[in-house]
Backbone as JSON Lines, residues from 0, in Angstrom:
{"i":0,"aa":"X","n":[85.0,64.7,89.45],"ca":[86.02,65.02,90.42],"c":[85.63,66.31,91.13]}
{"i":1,"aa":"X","n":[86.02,66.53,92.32],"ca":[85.23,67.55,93.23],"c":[86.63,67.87,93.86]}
{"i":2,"aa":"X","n":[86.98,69.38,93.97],"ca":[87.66,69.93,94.08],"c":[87.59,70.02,96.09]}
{"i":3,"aa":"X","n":[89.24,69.89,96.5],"ca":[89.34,69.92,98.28],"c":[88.43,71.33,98.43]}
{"i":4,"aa":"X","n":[88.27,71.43,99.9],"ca":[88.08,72.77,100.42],"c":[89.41,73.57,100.18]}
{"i":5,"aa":"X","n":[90.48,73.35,100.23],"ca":[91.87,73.9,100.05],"c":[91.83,74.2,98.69]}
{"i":6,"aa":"X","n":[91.62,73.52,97.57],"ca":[91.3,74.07,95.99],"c":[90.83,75.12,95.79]}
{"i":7,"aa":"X","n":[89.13,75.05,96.41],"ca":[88.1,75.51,96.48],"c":[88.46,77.11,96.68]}
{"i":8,"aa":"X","n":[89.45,77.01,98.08],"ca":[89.5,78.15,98.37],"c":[90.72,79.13,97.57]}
{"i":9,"aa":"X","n":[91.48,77.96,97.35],"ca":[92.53,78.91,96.67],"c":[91.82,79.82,95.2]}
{"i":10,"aa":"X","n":[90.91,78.74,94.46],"ca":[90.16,79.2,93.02],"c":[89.68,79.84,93.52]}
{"i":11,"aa":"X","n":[88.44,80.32,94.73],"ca":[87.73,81.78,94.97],"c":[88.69,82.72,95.62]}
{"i":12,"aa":"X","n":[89.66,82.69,95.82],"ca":[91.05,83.92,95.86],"c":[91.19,84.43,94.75]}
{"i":13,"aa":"X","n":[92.11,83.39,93.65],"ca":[92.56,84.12,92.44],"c":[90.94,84.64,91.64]}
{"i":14,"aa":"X","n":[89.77,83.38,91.51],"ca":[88.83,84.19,90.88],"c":[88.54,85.79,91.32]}
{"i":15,"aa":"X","n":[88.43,86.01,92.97],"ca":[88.18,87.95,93.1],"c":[89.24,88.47,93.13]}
{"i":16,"aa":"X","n":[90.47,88.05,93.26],"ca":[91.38,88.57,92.26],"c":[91.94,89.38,90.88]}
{"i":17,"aa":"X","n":[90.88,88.31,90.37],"ca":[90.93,88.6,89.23],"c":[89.19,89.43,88.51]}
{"i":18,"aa":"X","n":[88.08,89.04,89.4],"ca":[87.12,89.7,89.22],"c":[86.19,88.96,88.5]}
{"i":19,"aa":"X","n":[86.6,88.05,88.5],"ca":[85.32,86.91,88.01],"c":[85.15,85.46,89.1]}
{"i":20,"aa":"X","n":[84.19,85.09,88.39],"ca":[83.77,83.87,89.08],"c":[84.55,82.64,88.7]}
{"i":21,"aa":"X","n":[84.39,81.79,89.62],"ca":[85.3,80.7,89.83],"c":[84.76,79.42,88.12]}
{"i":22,"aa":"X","n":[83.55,79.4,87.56],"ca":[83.56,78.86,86.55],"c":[84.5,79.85,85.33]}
{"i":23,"aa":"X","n":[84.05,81.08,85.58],"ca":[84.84,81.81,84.52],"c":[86.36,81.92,84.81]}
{"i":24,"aa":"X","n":[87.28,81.79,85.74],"ca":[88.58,81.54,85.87],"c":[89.07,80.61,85.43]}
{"i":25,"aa":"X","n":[87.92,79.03,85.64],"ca":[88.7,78.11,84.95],"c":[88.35,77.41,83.38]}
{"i":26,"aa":"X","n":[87.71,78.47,83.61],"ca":[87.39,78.48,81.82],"c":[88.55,79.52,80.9]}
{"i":27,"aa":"X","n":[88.64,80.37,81.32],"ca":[89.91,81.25,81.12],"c":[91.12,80.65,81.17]}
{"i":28,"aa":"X","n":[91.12,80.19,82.1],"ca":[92.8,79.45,82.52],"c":[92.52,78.17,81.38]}
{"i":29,"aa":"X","n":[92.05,77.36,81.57],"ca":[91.73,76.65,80.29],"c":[92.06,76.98,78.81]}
{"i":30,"aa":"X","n":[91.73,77.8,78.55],"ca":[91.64,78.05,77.25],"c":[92.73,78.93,77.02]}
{"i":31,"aa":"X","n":[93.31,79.9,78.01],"ca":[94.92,80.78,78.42],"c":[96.36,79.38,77.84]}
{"i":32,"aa":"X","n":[95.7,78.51,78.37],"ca":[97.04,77.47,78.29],"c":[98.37,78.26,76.97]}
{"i":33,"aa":"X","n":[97.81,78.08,76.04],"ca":[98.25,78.38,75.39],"c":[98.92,79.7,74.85]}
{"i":34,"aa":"X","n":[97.84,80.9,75.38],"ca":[98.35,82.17,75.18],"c":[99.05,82.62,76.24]}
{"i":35,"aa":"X","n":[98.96,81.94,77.38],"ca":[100.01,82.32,79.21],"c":[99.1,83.38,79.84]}
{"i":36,"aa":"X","n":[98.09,83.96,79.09],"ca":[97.52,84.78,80.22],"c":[96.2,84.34,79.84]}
{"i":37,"aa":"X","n":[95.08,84.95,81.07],"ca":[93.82,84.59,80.85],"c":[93.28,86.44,80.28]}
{"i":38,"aa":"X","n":[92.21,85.63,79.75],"ca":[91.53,87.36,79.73],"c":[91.23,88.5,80.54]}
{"i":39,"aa":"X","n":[90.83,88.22,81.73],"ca":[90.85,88.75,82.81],"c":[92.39,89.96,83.17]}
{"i":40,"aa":"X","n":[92.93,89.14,83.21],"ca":[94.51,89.68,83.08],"c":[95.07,90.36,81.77]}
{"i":41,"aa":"X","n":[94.25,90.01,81.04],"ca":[94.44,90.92,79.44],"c":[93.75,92.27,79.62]}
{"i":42,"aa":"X","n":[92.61,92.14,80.17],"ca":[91.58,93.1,80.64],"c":[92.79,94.02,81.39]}
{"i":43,"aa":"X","n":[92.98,93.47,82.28],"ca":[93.69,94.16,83.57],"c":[94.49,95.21,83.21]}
{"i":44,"aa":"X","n":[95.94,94.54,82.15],"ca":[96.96,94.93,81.44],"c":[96.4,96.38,80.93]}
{"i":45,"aa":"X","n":[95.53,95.97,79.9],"ca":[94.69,96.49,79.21],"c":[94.3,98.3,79.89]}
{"i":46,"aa":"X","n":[93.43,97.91,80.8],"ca":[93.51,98.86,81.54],"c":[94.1,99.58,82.36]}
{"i":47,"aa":"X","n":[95.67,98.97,83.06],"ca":[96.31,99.98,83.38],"c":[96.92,100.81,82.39]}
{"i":48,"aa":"X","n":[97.08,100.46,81.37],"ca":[97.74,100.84,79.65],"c":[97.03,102.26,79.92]}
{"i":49,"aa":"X","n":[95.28,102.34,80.03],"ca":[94.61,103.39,79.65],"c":[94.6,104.24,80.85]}
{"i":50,"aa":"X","n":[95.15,103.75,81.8],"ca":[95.4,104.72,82.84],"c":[96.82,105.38,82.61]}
{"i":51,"aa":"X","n":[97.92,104.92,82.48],"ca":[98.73,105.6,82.5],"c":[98.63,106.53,81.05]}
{"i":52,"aa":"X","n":[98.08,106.01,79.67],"ca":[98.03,107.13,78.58],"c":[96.83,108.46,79.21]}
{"i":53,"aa":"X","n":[96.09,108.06,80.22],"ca":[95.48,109.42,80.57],"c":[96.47,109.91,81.46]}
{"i":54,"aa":"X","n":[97.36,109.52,82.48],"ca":[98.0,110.36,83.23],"c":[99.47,111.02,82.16]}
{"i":55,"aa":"X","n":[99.74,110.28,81.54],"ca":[100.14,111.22,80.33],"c":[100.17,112.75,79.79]}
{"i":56,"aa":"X","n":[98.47,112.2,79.26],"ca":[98.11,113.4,78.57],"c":[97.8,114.76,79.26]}
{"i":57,"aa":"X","n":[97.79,113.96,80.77],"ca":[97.66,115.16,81.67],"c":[98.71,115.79,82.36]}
{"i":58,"aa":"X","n":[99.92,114.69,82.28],"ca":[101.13,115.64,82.55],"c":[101.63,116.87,81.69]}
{"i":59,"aa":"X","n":[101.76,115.64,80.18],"ca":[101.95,116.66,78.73],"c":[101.41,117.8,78.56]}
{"i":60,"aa":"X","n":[100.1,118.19,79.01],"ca":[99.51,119.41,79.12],"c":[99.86,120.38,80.36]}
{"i":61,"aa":"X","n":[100.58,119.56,81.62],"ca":[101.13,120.65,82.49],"c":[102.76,120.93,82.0]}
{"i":62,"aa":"X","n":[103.33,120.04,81.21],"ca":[104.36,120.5,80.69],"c":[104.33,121.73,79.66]}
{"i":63,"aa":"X","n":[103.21,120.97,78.75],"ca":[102.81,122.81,77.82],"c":[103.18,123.81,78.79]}
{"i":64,"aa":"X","n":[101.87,123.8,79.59],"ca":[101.7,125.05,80.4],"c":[103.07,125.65,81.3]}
{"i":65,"aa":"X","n":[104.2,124.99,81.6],"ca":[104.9,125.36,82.22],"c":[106.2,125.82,81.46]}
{"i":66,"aa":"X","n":[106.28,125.06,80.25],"ca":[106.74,125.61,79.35],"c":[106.86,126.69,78.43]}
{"i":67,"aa":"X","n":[105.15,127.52,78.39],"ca":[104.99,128.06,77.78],"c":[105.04,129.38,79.02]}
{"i":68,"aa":"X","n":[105.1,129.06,80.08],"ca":[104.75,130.04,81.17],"c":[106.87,130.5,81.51]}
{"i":69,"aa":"X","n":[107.48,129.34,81.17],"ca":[108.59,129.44,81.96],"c":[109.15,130.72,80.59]}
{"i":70,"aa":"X","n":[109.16,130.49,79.51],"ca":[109.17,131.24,77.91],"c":[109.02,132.62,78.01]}
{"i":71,"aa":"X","n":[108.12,133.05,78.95],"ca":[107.21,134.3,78.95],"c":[108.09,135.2,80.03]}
{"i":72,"aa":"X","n":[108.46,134.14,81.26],"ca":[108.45,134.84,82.41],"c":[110.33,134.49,82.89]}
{"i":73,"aa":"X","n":[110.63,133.65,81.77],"ca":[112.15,133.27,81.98],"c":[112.68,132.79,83.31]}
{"i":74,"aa":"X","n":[111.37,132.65,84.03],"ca":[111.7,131.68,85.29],"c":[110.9,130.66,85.54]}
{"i":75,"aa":"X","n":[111.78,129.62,86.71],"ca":[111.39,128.08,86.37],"c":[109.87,128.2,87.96]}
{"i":76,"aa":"X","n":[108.94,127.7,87.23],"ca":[107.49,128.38,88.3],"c":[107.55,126.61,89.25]}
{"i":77,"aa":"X","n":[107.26,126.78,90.63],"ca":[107.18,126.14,91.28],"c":[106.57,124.42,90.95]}
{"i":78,"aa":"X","n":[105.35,124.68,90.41],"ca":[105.08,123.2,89.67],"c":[105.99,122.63,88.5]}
{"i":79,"aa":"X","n":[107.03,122.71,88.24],"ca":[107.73,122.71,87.53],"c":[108.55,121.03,87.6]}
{"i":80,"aa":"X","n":[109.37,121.31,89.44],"ca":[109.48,120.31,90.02],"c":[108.42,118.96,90.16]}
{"i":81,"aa":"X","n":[107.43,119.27,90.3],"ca":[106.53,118.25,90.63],"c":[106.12,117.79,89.68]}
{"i":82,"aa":"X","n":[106.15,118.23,88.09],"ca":[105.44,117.91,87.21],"c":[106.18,117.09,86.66]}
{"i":83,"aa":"X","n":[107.9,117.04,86.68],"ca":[108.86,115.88,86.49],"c":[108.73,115.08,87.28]}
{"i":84,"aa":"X","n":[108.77,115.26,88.62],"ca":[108.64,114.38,89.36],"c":[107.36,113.33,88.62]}
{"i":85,"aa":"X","n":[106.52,113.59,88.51],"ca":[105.2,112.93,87.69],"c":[105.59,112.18,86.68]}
{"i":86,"aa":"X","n":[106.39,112.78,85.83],"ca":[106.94,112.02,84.86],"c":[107.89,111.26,84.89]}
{"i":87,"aa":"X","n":[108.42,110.97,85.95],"ca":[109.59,110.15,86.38],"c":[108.55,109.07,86.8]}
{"i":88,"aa":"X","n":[107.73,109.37,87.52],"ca":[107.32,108.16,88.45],"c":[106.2,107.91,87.33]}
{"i":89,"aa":"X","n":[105.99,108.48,86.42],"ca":[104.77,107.58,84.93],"c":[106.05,106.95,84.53]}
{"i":90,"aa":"X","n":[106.86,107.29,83.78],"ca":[107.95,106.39,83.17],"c":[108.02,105.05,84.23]}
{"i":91,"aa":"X","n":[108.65,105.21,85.3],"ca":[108.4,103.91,86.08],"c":[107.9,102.74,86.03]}
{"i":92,"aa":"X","n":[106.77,103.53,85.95],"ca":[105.25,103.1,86.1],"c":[105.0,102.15,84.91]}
{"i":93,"aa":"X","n":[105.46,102.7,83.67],"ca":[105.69,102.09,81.94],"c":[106.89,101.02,82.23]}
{"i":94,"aa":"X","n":[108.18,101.34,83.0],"ca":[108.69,100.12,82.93],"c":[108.79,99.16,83.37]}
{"i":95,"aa":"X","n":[108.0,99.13,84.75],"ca":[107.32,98.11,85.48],"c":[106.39,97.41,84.35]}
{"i":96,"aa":"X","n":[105.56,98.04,83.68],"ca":[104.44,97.14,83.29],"c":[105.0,96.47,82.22]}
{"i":97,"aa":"X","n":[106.2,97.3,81.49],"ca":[106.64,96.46,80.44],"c":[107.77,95.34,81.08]}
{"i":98,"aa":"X","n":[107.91,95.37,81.97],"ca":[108.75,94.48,82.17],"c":[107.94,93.16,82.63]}
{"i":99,"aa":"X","n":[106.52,93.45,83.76],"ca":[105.64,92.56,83.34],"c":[105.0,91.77,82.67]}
{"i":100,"aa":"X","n":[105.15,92.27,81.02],"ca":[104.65,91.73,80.16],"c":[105.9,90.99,79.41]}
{"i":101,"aa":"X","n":[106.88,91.5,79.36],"ca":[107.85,90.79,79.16],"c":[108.15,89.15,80.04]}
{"i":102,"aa":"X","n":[107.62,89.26,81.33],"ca":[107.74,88.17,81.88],"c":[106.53,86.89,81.13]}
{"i":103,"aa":"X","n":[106.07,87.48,80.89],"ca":[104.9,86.35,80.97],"c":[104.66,85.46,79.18]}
């Protein structure tokens, strides 16, 4: 069986989509049946996970610092604002993805 040009094209969408090739998508999706995601998309997950635990660790350390600065100097220092702001929009960021994964 030989896939339309309309197939064809939709599978080389989601394959660079997703960052693989069109045998490896439907080998993935194949074998996904069962788990609902392909690897690719596990990958994906995967790695925004390790992006947001580094933007984390890098807020957490401007919170130290502003914390330990606000302690000293008993006033609230200009990055102060922005560094919540950061952490509002990482939290977000966590419940978007968990709510993503919840869907699937």
């Amino acid at each position: 069986m030989t896939a339309s040009p309309e197939e064809e094209g939709a599978l080389l969408r989601l394959a660079l989509a997703q960052g693989v090739t069109i045998p490896r998508l439907l080998v993935e999706s194949a074998l996904a049946q069962d788990a609902g995601e392909t690897a690719s998309e596990r990958r994906a997950t995967i790695t925004k996970l390790y992006e947001l635990h580094r933007l984390l660790a890098a807020i957490s350390n401007n919170v130290n610092q502003i914390a330990k600065a606000t302690n000293a100097t008993r006033e609230l220092h200009p990055e102060t604002f922005a560094t919540l702001a950061a952490v509002r929009k990482t939290a977000m960021q966590i419940d978007e993805l968990t709510d993503e994964l919840s869907l699937t």
